[in-house]
């Protein structure tokens, strides 16, 4: 990839930078794990959409602007550098939408994507179950055939955004005689439909960032099945690869955090030499390395490649980079770190600890790397 930006790309980056400088809220929005914050973030999504900046890489007919993958990466860098709000629509935009582009019907894309782009429909991810977390193939929730559609029953858990979201997507076992990854169907459903009960799960801070979803013969039409019934595992791998790979965790997030870490070093230590200096430098270097790796991924995708199991390498790298960045920041802050809530570092550290778990644990990612990339023997399960 030629890293010298052409005239079009430079103009796009400058436009994004100028818009963000003028429109990013001067005061942080409330957490989207609260009812008030959720609505604030929904309005922010609409504002981004008005400027055609909520989904820049999508086709124009769905609210995007046909930006290239490189332009999307640059948009993300500018977005995080500007300190713009977190994306309440990220489950839909970064996981469900790529799945619809790959496996959805034209009717589904036309019906779902524009509302998603504007934050009018916010989506929850409903994959995990009480005995099927990282081992999602062990799920027990069912989809039973009925006239014109399916009846969903079962329980989902750890569903992010489900407390306030509008709709959810998940896998259900549609062939009761099947096992593991066979006989699954990928379904979208309304969180306010008859038979759906959402029970919030308070986090350590007391806010309901997750929820359980109980389903009792919830009807969904055939139009809300993505891909062929029984072929849900293949569809789900598209979602998983985007969650672990480029889409959900672009380098802009870590570049901005690494730059903040360098500024924190200067504020707290100045010219003092300590062993922490090497860790600050190492975090900064890793963030730049991830940026360069991403440019390689963009090149591969532009040439017709796919994310594939390489996404697991990506996931392992960025999840541990995030933990290391925040642990170093807390050590720079010293004994007062836990009281420095206004800096955002303690909250960021708590969230980073979930990185090696959500989207598939480290153990799952290492199994994928060992078996599917390196060709090593299948380990014990």
Coordinates of C-alpha atoms in Angstrom, one line a residue:
X1 CA 0.0 0.0 0.0
X2 CA 1.2 3.5 -0.9
X3 CA 0.9 5.5 2.4
X4 CA 1.2 8.8 0.6
X5 CA -2.4 10.0 0.6
X6 CA -3.9 11.1 -2.7
X7 CA -5.9 14.4 -3.1
X8 CA -9.3 12.8 -2.6
X9 CA -8.3 10.9 0.6
X10 CA -6.6 14.0 2.0
X11 CA -9.7 16.1 1.3
X12 CA -11.9 13.5 3.0
X13 CA -9.6 13.4 6.1
X14 CA -9.6 17.2 6.3
X15 CA -13.4 17.4 6.0
X16 CA -13.8 14.8 8.8
X17 CA -11.3 16.6 11.1
X18 CA -13.0 19.9 10.6
X19 CA -16.5 18.5 11.2
X20 CA -15.4 16.8 14.4
X21 CA -13.6 19.9 15.7
X22 CA -16.9 21.8 15.3
X23 CA -19.4 19.2 16.5
X24 CA -17.9 16.9 19.1
X25 CA -19.7 17.7 22.4
X26 CA -17.6 19.9 24.7
X27 CA -18.8 17.9 27.7
X28 CA -18.8 14.1 27.5
X29 CA -22.2 12.4 27.0
X30 CA -23.6 10.3 29.8
X31 CA -22.9 6.6 29.7
X32 CA -25.0 4.8 27.2
X33 CA -25.5 2.2 29.9
X34 CA -28.0 4.7 31.4
X35 CA -31.4 5.6 29.9
X36 CA -30.4 9.2 29.6
X37 CA -27.0 8.5 28.1
X38 CA -28.5 6.0 25.6
X39 CA -30.8 8.6 24.2
X40 CA -28.0 11.2 24.1
X41 CA -25.9 8.7 22.1
X42 CA -28.8 7.9 19.8
X43 CA -29.2 11.6 18.9
X44 CA -25.4 11.7 18.3
X45 CA -25.8 8.9 15.8
X46 CA -28.4 10.9 14.0
X47 CA -26.2 13.9 13.9
X48 CA -23.4 11.9 12.4
X49 CA -25.8 10.5 9.9
X50 CA -27.0 14.0 8.8
X51 CA -23.3 14.7 7.9
X52 CA -23.1 11.2 6.2
X53 CA -20.4 10.3 8.7
X54 CA -22.1 7.5 10.7
X55 CA -21.2 4.7 8.2
X56 CA -18.8 6.2 5.8
X57 CA -17.8 3.0 4.0
X58 CA -21.4 1.9 3.3
X59 CA -23.0 2.6 -0.1
X60 CA -24.8 5.9 -0.4
X61 CA -28.2 4.2 -0.8
X62 CA -27.9 3.0 2.8
X63 CA -26.6 6.3 4.3
X64 CA -22.9 6.0 3.6
X65 CA -20.7 7.7 1.2
X66 CA -18.8 4.9 -0.6
X67 CA -15.6 5.6 1.3
X68 CA -12.7 3.2 0.7
X69 CA -11.5 1.0 3.6
X70 CA -8.4 3.3 3.9
X71 CA -10.7 6.3 4.2
X72 CA -12.7 4.4 6.9
X73 CA -9.4 3.7 8.8
X74 CA -8.5 7.4 8.6
X75 CA -12.0 8.4 9.7
X76 CA -11.6 6.2 12.8
X77 CA -8.3 7.8 13.6
X78 CA -9.7 11.3 13.4
X79 CA -12.8 10.2 15.4
X80 CA -10.9 8.9 18.4
X81 CA -8.2 11.6 18.2
X82 CA -11.1 14.2 18.5
X83 CA -12.4 12.4 21.7
X84 CA -15.8 11.8 20.0
X85 CA -18.5 9.8 21.9
X86 CA -18.5 6.0 21.9
X87 CA -20.8 4.5 19.3
X88 CA -24.0 3.1 20.8
X89 CA -24.9 1.6 17.5
X90 CA -21.6 -0.4 17.2
X91 CA -23.2 -3.9 17.5
X92 CA -25.3 -3.2 14.5
X93 CA -22.9 -1.1 12.5
X94 CA -19.8 -3.1 13.0
X95 CA -21.1 -6.7 13.3
X96 CA -24.7 -7.1 11.9
X97 CA -24.2 -4.8 9.0
X98 CA -21.2 -6.6 7.5
X99 CA -23.2 -9.9 8.0
X100 CA -26.1 -8.4 6.0
X101 CA -23.8 -7.2 3.3
X102 CA -22.4 -10.7 2.9
X103 CA -25.5 -12.9 3.5
X104 CA -28.6 -10.7 3.7
X105 CA -31.2 -10.2 1.0
X106 CA -31.6 -6.8 -0.8
X107 CA -35.0 -6.4 1.1
X108 CA -33.2 -6.9 4.4
X109 CA -30.5 -4.4 3.6
X110 CA -33.0 -1.8 2.4
X111 CA -35.3 -2.3 5.4
X112 CA -32.6 -2.4 8.2
X113 CA -29.5 -0.5 7.3
X114 CA -30.8 3.1 6.9
X115 CA -32.5 3.0 10.3
X116 CA -29.4 1.5 11.8
X117 CA -27.2 4.2 10.3
X118 CA -29.3 6.9 11.9
X119 CA -29.6 5.3 15.3
X120 CA -33.3 4.8 14.9
X121 CA -32.8 1.1 15.5
X122 CA -30.1 0.1 18.0
X123 CA -29.1 -3.5 18.0
X124 CA -28.1 -5.9 20.8
X125 CA -25.9 -8.9 20.3
X126 CA -27.7 -12.0 21.6
X127 CA -25.2 -14.9 21.2
X128 CA -24.1 -16.1 24.7
X129 CA -26.2 -18.4 26.7
X130 CA -25.8 -19.7 30.3
X131 CA -23.9 -22.7 29.1
X132 CA -22.7 -21.4 25.8
X133 CA -20.4 -18.4 26.1
X134 CA -17.2 -18.7 24.1
X135 CA -18.3 -22.2 23.1
X136 CA -21.3 -20.8 21.2
X137 CA -21.9 -24.1 19.4
X138 CA -23.2 -25.5 22.7
X139 CA -26.3 -23.2 22.6
X140 CA -29.7 -24.6 23.5
X141 CA -32.2 -21.8 22.5
X142 CA -34.4 -23.1 19.7
X143 CA -36.2 -21.9 16.6
X144 CA -39.2 -24.0 15.7
X145 CA -40.9 -23.9 12.3
X146 CA -44.4 -22.4 12.2
X147 CA -46.6 -20.8 9.5
X148 CA -44.7 -18.0 7.8
X149 CA -41.8 -18.0 10.2
X150 CA -40.3 -19.3 13.4
X151 CA -41.0 -19.5 17.1
X152 CA -37.9 -18.6 19.3
X153 CA -37.6 -20.0 22.8
X154 CA -34.7 -20.1 25.3
X155 CA -32.4 -17.7 27.2
X156 CA -29.6 -15.4 26.1
X157 CA -27.2 -13.8 28.5
X158 CA -24.5 -11.1 28.6
X159 CA -26.3 -9.3 25.8
X160 CA -24.6 -5.9 25.4
X161 CA -27.0 -2.9 24.9
X162 CA -30.1 -5.2 25.3
X163 CA -31.5 -3.1 28.2
X164 CA -32.3 -0.2 26.0
X165 CA -31.8 -1.5 22.5
X166 CA -34.6 -2.0 19.9
X167 CA -33.7 -5.3 18.3
X168 CA -31.3 -8.2 18.6
X169 CA -29.6 -10.8 16.5
X170 CA -28.5 -14.3 17.5
X171 CA -28.2 -18.0 16.7
X172 CA -30.9 -20.6 17.4
X173 CA -31.0 -24.3 17.0
X174 CA -33.5 -25.1 14.3
X175 CA -32.7 -28.8 13.9
X176 CA -33.3 -30.4 17.3
X177 CA -31.4 -33.6 16.2
X178 CA -28.3 -31.7 15.3
X179 CA -25.2 -31.1 17.4
X180 CA -22.6 -28.4 17.8
X181 CA -22.4 -26.0 14.8
X182 CA -24.8 -27.9 12.6
X183 CA -28.5 -27.1 12.4
X184 CA -28.3 -23.5 13.6
X185 CA -30.2 -20.5 12.1
X186 CA -29.3 -16.9 12.3
X187 CA -32.3 -14.7 13.3
X188 CA -33.1 -11.1 14.0
X189 CA -35.9 -10.3 16.5
X190 CA -37.7 -7.4 18.2
X191 CA -36.8 -6.9 21.9
X192 CA -40.3 -5.5 22.5
X193 CA -42.2 -8.4 20.8
X194 CA -44.7 -10.6 22.7
X195 CA -42.9 -13.3 24.6
X196 CA -39.6 -11.4 25.1
X197 CA -38.5 -10.4 28.6
X198 CA -35.3 -8.4 29.1
X199 CA -33.7 -8.5 32.6
X200 CA -30.8 -6.0 33.1
X201 CA -27.5 -7.2 34.6
X202 CA -25.9 -4.5 36.8
X203 CA -22.2 -4.0 36.3
X204 CA -19.7 -3.1 39.0
X205 CA -20.7 0.5 38.6
X206 CA -24.4 -0.4 39.0
X207 CA -25.3 0.4 35.4
X208 CA -27.0 -2.3 33.2
X209 CA -24.4 -2.6 30.4
X210 CA -25.6 -6.2 29.8
X211 CA -28.9 -8.0 30.1
X212 CA -30.5 -11.5 30.0
X213 CA -33.1 -12.1 27.3
X214 CA -35.8 -14.7 27.9
X215 CA -37.8 -15.8 24.9
X216 CA -41.1 -17.7 25.1
X217 CA -42.3 -18.8 21.6
X218 CA -41.5 -15.4 20.1
X219 CA -42.6 -15.2 16.5
X220 CA -40.3 -14.0 13.8
X221 CA -41.1 -14.0 10.1
X222 CA -39.0 -15.7 7.5
X223 CA -37.9 -12.3 6.4
X224 CA -35.9 -11.9 9.6
X225 CA -33.7 -15.0 9.0
X226 CA -30.3 -14.2 7.6
X227 CA -29.0 -16.8 5.2
X228 CA -30.4 -20.3 4.8
X229 CA -32.1 -22.0 7.8
X230 CA -29.6 -24.5 9.3
X231 CA -26.6 -22.6 7.9
X232 CA -26.4 -20.1 10.7
X233 CA -22.9 -21.1 11.8
X234 CA -21.4 -20.0 8.4
X235 CA -23.3 -16.7 8.7
X236 CA -22.1 -16.2 12.3
X237 CA -18.5 -16.6 11.3
X238 CA -18.8 -13.4 9.3
X239 CA -20.1 -11.6 12.4
X240 CA -17.3 -13.1 14.6
X241 CA -14.6 -12.3 12.2
X242 CA -15.7 -8.7 12.1
X243 CA -15.9 -8.5 15.9
X244 CA -12.4 -9.9 16.3
X245 CA -10.9 -8.3 13.3
X246 CA -10.8 -4.9 11.7
X247 CA -14.3 -3.5 12.2
X248 CA -15.0 -3.3 15.9
X249 CA -11.5 -2.3 17.0
X250 CA -9.9 0.0 14.5
X251 CA -6.4 1.2 15.3
X252 CA -7.7 4.7 15.8
X253 CA -8.9 3.7 19.3
X254 CA -5.4 2.6 20.4
X255 CA -3.5 5.3 18.6
X256 CA -5.5 7.9 20.5
X257 CA -5.1 6.1 23.8
X258 CA -1.3 5.7 23.2
X259 CA -1.0 9.5 22.5
X260 CA -2.9 10.2 25.7
X261 CA -0.5 7.9 27.6
X262 CA 2.5 9.8 26.3
X263 CA 0.9 13.1 27.4
X264 CA 0.1 11.6 30.8
X265 CA 3.8 10.6 31.2
X266 CA 4.9 14.2 30.5
X267 CA 2.4 15.5 33.0
X268 CA 3.2 13.1 35.8
X269 CA 6.9 12.4 35.3
X270 CA 8.4 15.0 33.0
X271 CA 12.1 14.3 32.5
X272 CA 12.2 11.7 35.4
X273 CA 13.7 8.5 34.2
X274 CA 11.9 5.4 35.5
X275 CA 11.3 1.9 34.2
X276 CA 7.8 3.0 33.2
X277 CA 9.2 5.1 30.4
X278 CA 10.0 1.9 28.5
X279 CA 6.4 0.6 29.0
X280 CA 5.0 3.9 27.7
X281 CA 7.3 3.7 24.6
X282 CA 6.4 0.1 24.1
X283 CA 2.6 0.8 24.2
X284 CA 3.1 3.6 21.7
X285 CA 5.1 1.3 19.4
X286 CA 2.5 -1.5 19.6
X287 CA -0.3 1.0 18.7
X288 CA 1.7 2.1 15.6
X289 CA 2.5 -1.6 14.7
X290 CA -1.3 -2.3 14.8
X291 CA -1.9 0.6 12.5
X292 CA 0.6 -0.7 10.0
X293 CA -0.8 -4.3 10.3
X294 CA -4.2 -2.8 9.6
X295 CA -3.0 -1.1 6.4
X296 CA -1.8 -4.6 5.3
X297 CA -5.3 -6.0 6.1
X298 CA -6.9 -3.2 4.1
X299 CA -4.7 -4.0 1.1
X300 CA -5.6 -7.7 1.3
X301 CA -9.3 -6.9 1.5
X302 CA -9.1 -4.4 -1.4
X303 CA -7.6 -7.1 -3.5
X304 CA -10.5 -9.4 -2.8
X305 CA -9.3 -11.2 0.3
X306 CA -11.4 -12.0 3.4
X307 CA -10.8 -11.4 7.1
X308 CA -10.8 -15.1 7.9
X309 CA -9.2 -16.8 10.9
X310 CA -6.4 -14.2 10.9
X311 CA -9.0 -12.1 12.9
X312 CA -8.0 -14.2 15.9
X313 CA -4.4 -12.9 15.7
X314 CA -5.9 -9.4 15.5
X315 CA -8.1 -10.0 18.6
X316 CA -5.3 -11.4 20.7
X317 CA -3.1 -8.4 19.8
X318 CA -5.5 -5.5 20.4
X319 CA -7.1 -7.0 23.5
X320 CA -3.8 -7.3 25.3
X321 CA -2.5 -4.0 23.9
X322 CA -5.6 -2.3 25.5
X323 CA -4.9 -3.9 28.9
X324 CA -1.2 -2.9 28.8
X325 CA -2.0 0.7 27.9
X326 CA -4.4 1.2 30.7
X327 CA -2.3 -0.7 33.4
X328 CA 0.6 1.6 32.5
X329 CA -1.6 4.7 32.8
X330 CA -2.7 3.6 36.3
X331 CA 0.8 3.0 37.4
X332 CA 1.8 6.5 36.1
X333 CA -1.1 8.0 38.2
X334 CA 0.2 6.1 41.2
X335 CA -1.9 5.6 44.5
X336 CA -4.5 8.2 43.4
X337 CA -5.3 6.3 40.2
X338 CA -8.6 4.8 41.4
X339 CA -9.8 8.3 42.5
X340 CA -8.9 9.9 39.1
X341 CA -12.3 9.2 37.5
X342 CA -12.4 12.3 35.4
X343 CA -9.3 11.2 33.5
X344 CA -11.2 8.1 32.1
X345 CA -8.3 5.8 32.7
X346 CA -9.9 3.8 35.6
X347 CA -13.1 3.2 33.6
X348 CA -11.0 2.4 30.5
X349 CA -8.9 -0.1 32.5
X350 CA -12.0 -1.9 33.8
X351 CA -13.4 -2.2 30.3
X352 CA -10.1 -3.4 28.9
X353 CA -10.1 -6.4 31.3
X354 CA -13.1 -7.7 29.3
X355 CA -11.2 -7.6 26.0
X356 CA -9.5 -11.0 26.4
X357 CA -13.0 -12.5 27.1
X358 CA -15.7 -11.0 24.9
X359 CA -15.8 -11.9 21.2
X360 CA -14.2 -15.2 22.1
X361 CA -11.7 -15.8 24.9
X362 CA -8.0 -15.9 24.5
X363 CA -8.1 -19.7 24.7
X364 CA -10.6 -19.8 21.8
X365 CA -8.5 -17.4 19.7
X366 CA -5.3 -19.5 20.3
X367 CA -7.1 -22.7 19.3
X368 CA -8.2 -21.0 16.1
X369 CA -4.6 -19.8 15.4
X370 CA -3.2 -23.2 16.2
X371 CA -5.6 -25.3 14.2
X372 CA -6.7 -23.1 11.3
X373 CA -3.6 -21.0 10.6
X374 CA -0.8 -23.2 11.8
X375 CA -2.3 -26.6 11.0
X376 CA -1.5 -28.0 14.5
X377 CA -3.5 -31.0 15.9
X378 CA -6.9 -30.3 17.4
X379 CA -6.6 -29.8 21.2
X380 CA -8.8 -31.4 23.9
X381 CA -12.1 -29.7 24.4

